[in-house]
C-alpha positions as a printed NumPy array, in Angstrom:
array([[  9.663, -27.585,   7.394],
       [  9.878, -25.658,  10.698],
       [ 13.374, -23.869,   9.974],
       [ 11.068, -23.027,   6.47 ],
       [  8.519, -21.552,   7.875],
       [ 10.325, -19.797,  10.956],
       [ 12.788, -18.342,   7.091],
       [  9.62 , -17.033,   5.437],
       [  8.207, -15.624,   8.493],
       [ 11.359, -13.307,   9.223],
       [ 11.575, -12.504,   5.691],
       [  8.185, -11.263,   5.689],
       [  8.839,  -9.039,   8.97 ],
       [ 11.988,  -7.706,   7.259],
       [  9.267,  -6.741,   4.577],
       [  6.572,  -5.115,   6.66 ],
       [  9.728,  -3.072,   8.409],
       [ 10.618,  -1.137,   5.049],
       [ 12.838,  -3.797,   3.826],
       [ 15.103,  -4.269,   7.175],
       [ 15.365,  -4.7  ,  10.876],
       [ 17.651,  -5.628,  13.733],
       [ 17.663,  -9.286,  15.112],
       [ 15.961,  -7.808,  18.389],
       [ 13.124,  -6.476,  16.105],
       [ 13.118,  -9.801,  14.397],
       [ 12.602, -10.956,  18.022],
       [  9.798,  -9.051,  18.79 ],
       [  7.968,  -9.485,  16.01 ],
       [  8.297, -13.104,  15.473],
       [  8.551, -14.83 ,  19.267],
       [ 11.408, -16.635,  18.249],
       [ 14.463, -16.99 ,  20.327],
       [ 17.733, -14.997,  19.225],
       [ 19.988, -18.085,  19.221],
       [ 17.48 , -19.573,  16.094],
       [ 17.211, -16.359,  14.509],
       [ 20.399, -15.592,  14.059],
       [ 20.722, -19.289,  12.487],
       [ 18.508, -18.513,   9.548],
       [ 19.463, -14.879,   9.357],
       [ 23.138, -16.39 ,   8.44 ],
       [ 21.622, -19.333,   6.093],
       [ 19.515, -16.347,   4.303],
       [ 22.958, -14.186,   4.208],
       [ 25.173, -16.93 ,   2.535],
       [ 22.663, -17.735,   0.314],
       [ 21.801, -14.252,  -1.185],
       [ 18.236, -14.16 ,   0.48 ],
       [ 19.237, -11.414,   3.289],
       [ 22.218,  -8.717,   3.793],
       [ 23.837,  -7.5  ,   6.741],
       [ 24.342,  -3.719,   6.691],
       [ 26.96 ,  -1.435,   8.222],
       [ 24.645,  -0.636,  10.933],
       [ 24.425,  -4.651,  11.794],
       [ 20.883,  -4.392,  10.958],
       [ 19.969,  -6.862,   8.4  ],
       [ 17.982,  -5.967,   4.586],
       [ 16.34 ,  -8.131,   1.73 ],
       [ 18.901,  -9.647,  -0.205],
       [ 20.101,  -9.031,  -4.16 ],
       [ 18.384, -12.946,  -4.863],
       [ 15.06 , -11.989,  -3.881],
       [ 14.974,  -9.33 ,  -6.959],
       [ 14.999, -12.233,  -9.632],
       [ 12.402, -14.203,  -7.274],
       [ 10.313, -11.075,  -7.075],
       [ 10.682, -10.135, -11.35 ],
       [  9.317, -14.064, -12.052],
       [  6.538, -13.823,  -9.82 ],
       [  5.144, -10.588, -11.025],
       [  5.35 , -11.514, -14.693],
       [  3.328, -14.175, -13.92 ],
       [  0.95 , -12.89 , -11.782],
       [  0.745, -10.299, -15.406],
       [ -0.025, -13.111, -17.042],
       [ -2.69 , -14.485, -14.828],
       [ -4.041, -10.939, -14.813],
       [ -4.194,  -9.461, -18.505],
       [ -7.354, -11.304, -19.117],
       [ -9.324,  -9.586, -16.653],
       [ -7.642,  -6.638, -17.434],
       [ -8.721,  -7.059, -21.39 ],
       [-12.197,  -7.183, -19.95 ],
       [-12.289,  -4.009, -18.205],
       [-10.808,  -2.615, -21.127],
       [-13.455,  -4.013, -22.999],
       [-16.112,  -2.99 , -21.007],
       [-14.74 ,   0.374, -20.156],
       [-12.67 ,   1.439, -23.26 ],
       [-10.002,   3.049, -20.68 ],
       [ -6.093,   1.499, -19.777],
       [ -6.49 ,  -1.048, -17.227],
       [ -3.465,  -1.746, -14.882],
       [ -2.247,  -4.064, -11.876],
       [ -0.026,  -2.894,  -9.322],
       [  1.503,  -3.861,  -6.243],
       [  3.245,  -3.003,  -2.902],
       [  7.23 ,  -2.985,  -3.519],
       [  8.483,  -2.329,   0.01 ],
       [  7.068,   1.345,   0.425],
       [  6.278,   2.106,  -3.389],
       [  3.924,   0.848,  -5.945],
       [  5.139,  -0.953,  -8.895],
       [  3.096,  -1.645, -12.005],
       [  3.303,  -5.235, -13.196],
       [  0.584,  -5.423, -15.823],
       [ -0.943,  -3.183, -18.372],
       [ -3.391,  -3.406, -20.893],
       [ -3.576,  -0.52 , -23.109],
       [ -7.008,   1.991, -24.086],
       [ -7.846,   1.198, -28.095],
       [ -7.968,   5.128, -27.969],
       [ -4.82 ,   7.203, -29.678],
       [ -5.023,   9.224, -26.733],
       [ -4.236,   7.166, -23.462],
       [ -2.923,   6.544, -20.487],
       [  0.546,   4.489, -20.758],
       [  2.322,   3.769, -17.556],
       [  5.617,   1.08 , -18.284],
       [  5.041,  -2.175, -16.292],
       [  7.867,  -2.131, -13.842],
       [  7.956,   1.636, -12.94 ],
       [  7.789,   2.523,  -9.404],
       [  5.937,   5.463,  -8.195],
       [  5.127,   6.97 ,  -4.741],
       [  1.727,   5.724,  -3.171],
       [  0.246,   8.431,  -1.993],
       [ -0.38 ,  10.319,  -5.275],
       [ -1.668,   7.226,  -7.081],
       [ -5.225,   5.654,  -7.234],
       [ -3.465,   2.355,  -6.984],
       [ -0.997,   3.167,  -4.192],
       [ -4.011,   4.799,  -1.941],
       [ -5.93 ,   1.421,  -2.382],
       [ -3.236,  -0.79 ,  -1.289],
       [ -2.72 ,   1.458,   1.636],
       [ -6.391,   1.868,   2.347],
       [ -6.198,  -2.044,   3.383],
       [ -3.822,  -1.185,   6.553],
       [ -4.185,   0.21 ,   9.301],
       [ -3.798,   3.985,  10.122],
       [ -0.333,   3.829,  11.641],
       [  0.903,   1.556,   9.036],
       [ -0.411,   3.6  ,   6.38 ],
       [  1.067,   6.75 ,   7.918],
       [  4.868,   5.213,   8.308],
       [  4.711,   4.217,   4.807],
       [  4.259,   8.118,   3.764],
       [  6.1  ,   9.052,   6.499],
       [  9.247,   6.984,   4.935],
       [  8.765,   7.738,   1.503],
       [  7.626,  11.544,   2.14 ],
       [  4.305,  13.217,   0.498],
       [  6.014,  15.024,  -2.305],
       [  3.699,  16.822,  -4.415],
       [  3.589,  15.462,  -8.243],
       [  0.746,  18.312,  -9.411],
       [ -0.926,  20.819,  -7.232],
       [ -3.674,  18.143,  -6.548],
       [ -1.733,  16.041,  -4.739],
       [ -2.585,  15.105,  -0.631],
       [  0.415,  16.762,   0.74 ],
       [ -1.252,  16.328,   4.355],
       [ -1.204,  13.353,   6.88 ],
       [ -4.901,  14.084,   8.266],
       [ -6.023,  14.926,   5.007],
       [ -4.484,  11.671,   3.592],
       [ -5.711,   9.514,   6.753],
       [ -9.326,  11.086,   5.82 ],
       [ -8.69 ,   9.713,   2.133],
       [ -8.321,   6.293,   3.15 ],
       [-11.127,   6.16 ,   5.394],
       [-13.483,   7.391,   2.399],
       [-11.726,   5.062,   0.092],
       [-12.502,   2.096,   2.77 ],
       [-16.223,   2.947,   2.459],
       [-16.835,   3.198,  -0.643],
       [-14.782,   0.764,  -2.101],
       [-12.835,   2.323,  -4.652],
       [ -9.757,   5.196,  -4.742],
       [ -9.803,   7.911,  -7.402],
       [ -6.502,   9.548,  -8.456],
       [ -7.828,  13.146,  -9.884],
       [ -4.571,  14.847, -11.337],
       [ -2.608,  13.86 ,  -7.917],
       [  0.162,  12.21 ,  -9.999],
       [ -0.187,  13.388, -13.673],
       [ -2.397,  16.898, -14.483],
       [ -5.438,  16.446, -17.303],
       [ -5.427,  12.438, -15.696],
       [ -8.227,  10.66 , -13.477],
       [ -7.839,   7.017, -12.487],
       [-10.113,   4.767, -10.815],
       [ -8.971,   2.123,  -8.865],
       [ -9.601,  -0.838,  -6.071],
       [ -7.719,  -3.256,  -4.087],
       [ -8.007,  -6.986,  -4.846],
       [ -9.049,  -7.949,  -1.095],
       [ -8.065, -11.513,   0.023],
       [ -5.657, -12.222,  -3.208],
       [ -2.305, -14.352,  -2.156],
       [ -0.398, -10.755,  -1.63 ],
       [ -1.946,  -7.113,  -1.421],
       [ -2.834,  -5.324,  -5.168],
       [ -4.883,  -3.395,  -7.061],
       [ -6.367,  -2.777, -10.168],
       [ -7.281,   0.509, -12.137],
       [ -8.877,   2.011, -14.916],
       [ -7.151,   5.299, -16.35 ],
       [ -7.28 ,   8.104, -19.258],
       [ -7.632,  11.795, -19.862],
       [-10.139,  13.755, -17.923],
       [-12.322,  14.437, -20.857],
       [-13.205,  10.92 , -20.914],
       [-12.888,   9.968, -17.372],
       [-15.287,  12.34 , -16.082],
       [-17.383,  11.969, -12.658],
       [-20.076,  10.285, -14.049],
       [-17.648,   7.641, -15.644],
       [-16.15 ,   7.567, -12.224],
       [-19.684,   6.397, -11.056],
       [-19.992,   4.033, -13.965],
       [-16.711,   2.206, -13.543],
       [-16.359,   1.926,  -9.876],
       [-18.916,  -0.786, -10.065],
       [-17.433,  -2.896, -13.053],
       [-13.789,  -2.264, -11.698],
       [-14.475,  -3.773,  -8.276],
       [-16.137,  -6.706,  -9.596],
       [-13.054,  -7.254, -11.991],
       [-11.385,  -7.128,  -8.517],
       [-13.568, -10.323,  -6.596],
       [-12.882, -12.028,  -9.847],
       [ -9.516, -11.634, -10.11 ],
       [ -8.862, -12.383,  -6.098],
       [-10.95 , -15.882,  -6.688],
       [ -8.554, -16.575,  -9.624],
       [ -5.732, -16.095,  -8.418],
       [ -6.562, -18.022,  -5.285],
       [ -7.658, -20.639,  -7.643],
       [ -4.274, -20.732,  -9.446],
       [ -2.434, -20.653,  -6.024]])
Protein backbone atom coordinates (compact mmCIF):
# COMPACT_ATOMS: atom_id res chain seq x y z
CA UNK A 1 0.00 0.00 0.00
CA UNK A 2 3.09 2.18 0.61
CA UNK A 3 4.81 1.55 -2.94
CA UNK A 4 0.82 2.71 -3.95
CA UNK A 5 0.73 5.60 -2.45
CA UNK A 6 4.53 6.72 -2.84
CA UNK A 7 3.08 5.69 -7.31
CA UNK A 8 0.15 8.11 -7.03
CA UNK A 9 2.02 10.70 -5.28
CA UNK A 10 4.80 11.01 -8.11
CA UNK A 11 2.23 10.75 -10.65
CA UNK A 12 0.48 13.60 -9.28
CA UNK A 13 3.86 15.78 -9.13
CA UNK A 14 4.51 14.75 -12.75
CA UNK A 15 0.96 16.42 -13.12
CA UNK A 16 1.36 19.67 -11.24
CA UNK A 17 4.91 19.98 -13.36
CA UNK A 18 3.04 20.31 -16.86
CA UNK A 19 2.89 16.68 -17.38
CA UNK A 20 6.80 15.81 -16.65
CA UNK A 21 9.85 16.14 -14.52
CA UNK A 22 13.30 14.79 -13.81
CA UNK A 23 13.81 12.13 -10.98
CA UNK A 24 15.70 14.99 -8.96
CA UNK A 25 12.47 17.10 -9.25
CA UNK A 26 10.54 14.04 -8.31
CA UNK A 27 12.96 14.20 -5.33
CA UNK A 28 12.29 17.44 -4.27
CA UNK A 29 8.93 17.47 -4.45
CA UNK A 30 8.09 14.25 -2.90
CA UNK A 31 11.00 13.56 0.03
CA UNK A 32 11.52 10.32 -1.26
CA UNK A 33 14.88 8.83 -1.78
CA UNK A 34 16.20 8.41 -5.51
CA UNK A 35 16.98 4.68 -5.14
CA UNK A 36 12.79 4.15 -4.50
CA UNK A 37 11.89 6.54 -7.03
CA UNK A 38 13.49 5.31 -9.66
CA UNK A 39 11.80 1.80 -8.63
CA UNK A 40 8.30 2.98 -9.35
CA UNK A 41 9.30 5.35 -12.10
CA UNK A 42 10.42 1.92 -13.99
CA UNK A 43 7.18 -0.16 -12.70
CA UNK A 44 5.03 3.00 -14.09
CA UNK A 45 7.28 2.85 -17.47
CA UNK A 46 6.76 -0.95 -18.20
CA UNK A 47 3.40 -0.73 -17.44
CA UNK A 48 2.28 2.22 -19.71
CA UNK A 49 1.59 4.61 -16.67
CA UNK A 50 4.87 6.91 -17.28
CA UNK A 51 7.43 7.57 -20.35
CA UNK A 52 10.93 8.33 -20.39
CA UNK A 53 11.80 11.10 -22.87
CA UNK A 54 14.91 11.86 -24.92
CA UNK A 55 15.89 14.37 -22.45
CA UNK A 56 15.79 11.44 -19.57
CA UNK A 57 13.13 13.40 -18.02
CA UNK A 58 10.15 11.33 -17.47
CA UNK A 59 6.09 12.29 -18.88
CA UNK A 60 2.50 10.80 -18.23
CA UNK A 61 2.17 7.74 -20.01
CA UNK A 62 -0.22 6.70 -23.28
CA UNK A 63 -2.41 4.32 -20.40
CA UNK A 64 -3.37 7.12 -18.37
CA UNK A 65 -5.45 8.63 -21.52
CA UNK A 66 -8.06 5.67 -21.37
CA UNK A 67 -7.98 6.03 -17.37
CA UNK A 68 -8.51 9.74 -17.75
CA UNK A 69 -11.57 9.34 -20.88
CA UNK A 70 -13.56 6.76 -18.21
CA UNK A 71 -13.33 8.97 -15.41
CA UNK A 72 -14.56 12.07 -17.06
CA UNK A 73 -17.54 10.39 -18.69
CA UNK A 74 -18.52 9.52 -15.52
CA UNK A 75 -17.95 12.33 -13.61
CA UNK A 76 -20.55 13.72 -16.96
CA UNK A 77 -22.77 11.51 -15.80
CA UNK A 78 -22.75 12.35 -12.17
CA UNK A 79 -22.92 15.95 -13.34
CA UNK A 80 -25.73 16.40 -16.13
CA UNK A 81 -28.34 16.50 -13.50
CA UNK A 82 -27.20 19.52 -11.90
CA UNK A 83 -26.38 20.81 -15.03
CA UNK A 84 -30.24 20.17 -16.32
CA UNK A 85 -31.10 22.29 -13.33
CA UNK A 86 -29.23 25.29 -14.11
CA UNK A 87 -30.49 24.96 -17.42
CA UNK A 88 -33.74 24.85 -16.05
CA UNK A 89 -33.50 27.58 -13.90
CA UNK A 90 -31.47 29.73 -16.17
CA UNK A 91 -32.60 28.77 -19.76
CA UNK A 92 -28.73 29.19 -20.87
CA UNK A 93 -26.03 26.01 -21.88
CA UNK A 94 -24.63 24.74 -18.79
CA UNK A 95 -21.13 23.05 -18.94
CA UNK A 96 -18.40 21.18 -16.71
CA UNK A 97 -14.88 21.49 -17.31
CA UNK A 98 -11.70 20.56 -16.00
CA UNK A 99 -7.87 21.05 -15.70
CA UNK A 100 -6.08 18.75 -18.48
CA UNK A 101 -2.42 19.38 -17.67
CA UNK A 102 -2.29 23.22 -18.65
CA UNK A 103 -5.68 23.41 -20.71
CA UNK A 104 -9.29 23.11 -19.98
CA UNK A 105 -11.26 20.33 -21.33
CA UNK A 106 -15.04 20.19 -21.41
CA UNK A 107 -16.47 16.91 -20.17
CA UNK A 108 -20.17 17.66 -19.85
CA UNK A 109 -22.72 19.73 -21.60
CA UNK A 110 -26.18 20.32 -21.37
CA UNK A 111 -27.59 22.26 -24.12
CA UNK A 112 -29.93 25.94 -23.99
CA UNK A 113 -33.75 24.86 -25.24
CA UNK A 114 -33.07 28.13 -27.32
CA UNK A 115 -32.29 27.70 -31.37
CA UNK A 116 -29.71 30.10 -30.76
CA UNK A 117 -26.98 28.74 -28.26
CA UNK A 118 -23.94 28.19 -27.07
CA UNK A 119 -22.51 24.58 -28.17
CA UNK A 120 -19.04 23.74 -27.08
CA UNK A 121 -18.18 19.61 -27.97
CA UNK A 122 -17.45 17.74 -24.67
CA UNK A 123 -13.86 16.78 -25.07
CA UNK A 124 -12.46 19.98 -26.76
CA UNK A 125 -9.57 21.57 -25.20
CA UNK A 126 -9.18 25.23 -25.06
CA UNK A 127 -6.62 27.66 -23.51
CA UNK A 128 -7.52 28.86 -19.86
CA UNK A 129 -6.97 32.12 -19.84
CA UNK A 130 -9.65 33.25 -22.34
CA UNK A 131 -12.35 31.05 -20.80
CA UNK A 132 -14.78 31.69 -17.82
CA UNK A 133 -14.11 28.12 -16.89
CA UNK A 134 -10.32 28.06 -17.31
CA UNK A 135 -9.97 31.52 -15.15
CA UNK A 136 -11.99 29.74 -12.31
CA UNK A 137 -9.93 26.73 -12.10
CA UNK A 138 -6.92 28.92 -12.07
CA UNK A 139 -8.38 31.42 -9.67
CA UNK A 140 -8.09 28.38 -7.00
CA UNK A 141 -4.04 28.49 -7.18
CA UNK A 142 -1.81 30.43 -6.23
CA UNK A 143 -0.31 33.45 -8.15
CA UNK A 144 2.87 31.77 -9.33
CA UNK A 145 1.11 28.68 -10.24
CA UNK A 146 -1.43 30.45 -12.07
CA UNK A 147 1.17 32.53 -13.90
CA UNK A 148 3.41 29.30 -15.14
CA UNK A 149 0.35 27.80 -16.42
CA UNK A 150 -0.11 30.97 -18.93
CA UNK A 151 3.30 31.33 -19.07
CA UNK A 152 3.51 27.59 -20.68
CA UNK A 153 0.60 27.69 -22.71
CA UNK A 154 1.09 31.53 -23.82
CA UNK A 155 -1.86 34.33 -23.65
CA UNK A 156 -2.83 34.23 -27.27
CA UNK A 157 -5.55 36.47 -28.04
CA UNK A 158 -8.91 34.58 -29.32
CA UNK A 159 -11.00 38.17 -29.84
CA UNK A 160 -9.80 41.59 -29.04
CA UNK A 161 -11.27 41.08 -25.46
CA UNK A 162 -9.05 38.73 -24.46
CA UNK A 163 -6.40 39.36 -21.14
CA UNK A 164 -3.31 39.37 -23.15
CA UNK A 165 -1.43 40.74 -19.88
CA UNK A 166 0.13 38.87 -16.83
CA UNK A 167 -0.76 41.79 -14.22
CA UNK A 168 -3.88 42.35 -15.81
CA UNK A 169 -4.67 38.57 -15.69
CA UNK A 170 -3.19 38.20 -11.97
CA UNK A 171 -5.76 41.24 -11.17
CA UNK A 172 -8.58 38.96 -12.82
CA UNK A 173 -8.11 36.22 -10.55
CA UNK A 174 -7.95 38.15 -7.52
CA UNK A 175 -11.50 39.76 -8.43
CA UNK A 176 -12.72 36.40 -9.46
CA UNK A 177 -11.51 35.03 -5.83
CA UNK A 178 -13.75 37.68 -4.21
CA UNK A 179 -16.55 37.52 -5.69
CA UNK A 180 -16.95 34.11 -6.38
CA UNK A 181 -17.62 33.73 -9.86
CA UNK A 182 -15.45 34.35 -13.42
CA UNK A 183 -17.16 35.98 -16.40
CA UNK A 184 -15.85 35.26 -19.92
CA UNK A 185 -17.16 38.57 -21.94
CA UNK A 186 -16.17 37.84 -25.70
CA UNK A 187 -12.47 36.74 -24.45
CA UNK A 188 -12.82 33.43 -26.36
CA UNK A 189 -15.77 33.75 -28.84
CA UNK A 190 -17.11 37.61 -29.93
CA UNK A 191 -21.19 38.27 -29.38
CA UNK A 192 -20.56 35.39 -26.22
CA UNK A 193 -20.68 35.98 -22.28
CA UNK A 194 -20.26 33.05 -19.91
CA UNK A 195 -20.60 32.84 -16.32
CA UNK A 196 -18.82 30.52 -14.44
CA UNK A 197 -17.43 29.10 -10.83
CA UNK A 198 -15.16 26.56 -9.51
CA UNK A 199 -16.55 23.54 -7.65
CA UNK A 200 -14.29 24.17 -4.39
CA UNK A 201 -13.42 21.01 -2.35
CA UNK A 202 -14.75 18.40 -5.21
CA UNK A 203 -12.34 15.08 -5.47
CA UNK A 204 -10.23 17.06 -8.38
CA UNK A 205 -10.34 20.89 -9.38
CA UNK A 206 -13.56 21.99 -11.92
CA UNK A 207 -15.94 24.24 -12.81
CA UNK A 208 -19.18 24.85 -13.98
CA UNK A 209 -20.74 27.56 -16.37
CA UNK A 210 -23.64 29.03 -17.78
CA UNK A 211 -23.25 30.42 -21.49
CA UNK A 212 -25.20 32.10 -24.61
CA UNK A 213 -25.27 35.14 -26.82
CA UNK A 214 -24.83 38.52 -25.32
CA UNK A 215 -28.32 39.61 -26.00
CA UNK A 216 -29.46 37.24 -23.50
CA UNK A 217 -26.59 37.09 -21.20
CA UNK A 218 -26.54 40.60 -20.36
CA UNK A 219 -25.06 42.22 -16.98
CA UNK A 220 -28.00 42.01 -15.15
CA UNK A 221 -28.32 38.20 -16.01
CA UNK A 222 -24.73 38.08 -15.00
CA UNK A 223 -26.01 39.33 -11.53
CA UNK A 224 -28.91 36.94 -11.61
CA UNK A 225 -27.00 33.77 -12.35
CA UNK A 226 -23.90 34.17 -10.37
CA UNK A 227 -25.96 33.33 -7.38
CA UNK A 228 -27.86 30.15 -8.74
CA UNK A 229 -24.58 28.98 -10.58
CA UNK A 230 -22.48 28.90 -7.41
CA UNK A 231 -24.97 27.14 -5.47
CA UNK A 232 -25.22 24.48 -8.36
CA UNK A 233 -21.45 24.45 -7.53
CA UNK A 234 -21.69 23.49 -3.33
CA UNK A 235 -24.19 21.01 -4.58
CA UNK A 236 -22.40 19.43 -7.00
CA UNK A 237 -18.93 19.37 -4.76
CA UNK A 238 -21.18 17.55 -1.83
CA UNK A 239 -22.28 15.03 -4.52
CA UNK A 240 -19.61 14.14 -5.85
CA UNK A 241 -17.90 13.74 -2.52
CA UNK A 242 -20.85 11.70 -1.67
CA UNK A 243 -20.37 9.37 -4.69
CA UNK A 244 -16.56 9.20 -3.96
Amino acid sequence: MQSLDRAFALLEIMAESGGEASLSQLADSSGLPLPTIHRIIRTLVGNGYVRQLPSRRYALGPRLIGLGDKAAQMLGTWARPHLAQLVEDLGETANLAMLDGDKVIYVAQVPSPHAMRMFTEVGRRVLPHSAGVGKALLSQLSDEEALATVRRTGMPAATERTITDPEAFLAELQRIRETGYAIDDGEQEVGVRCVAVPVKDAPSGMAVSVSGPEARVSWGFVDQAAPIVRKCARVLATDLNNQS
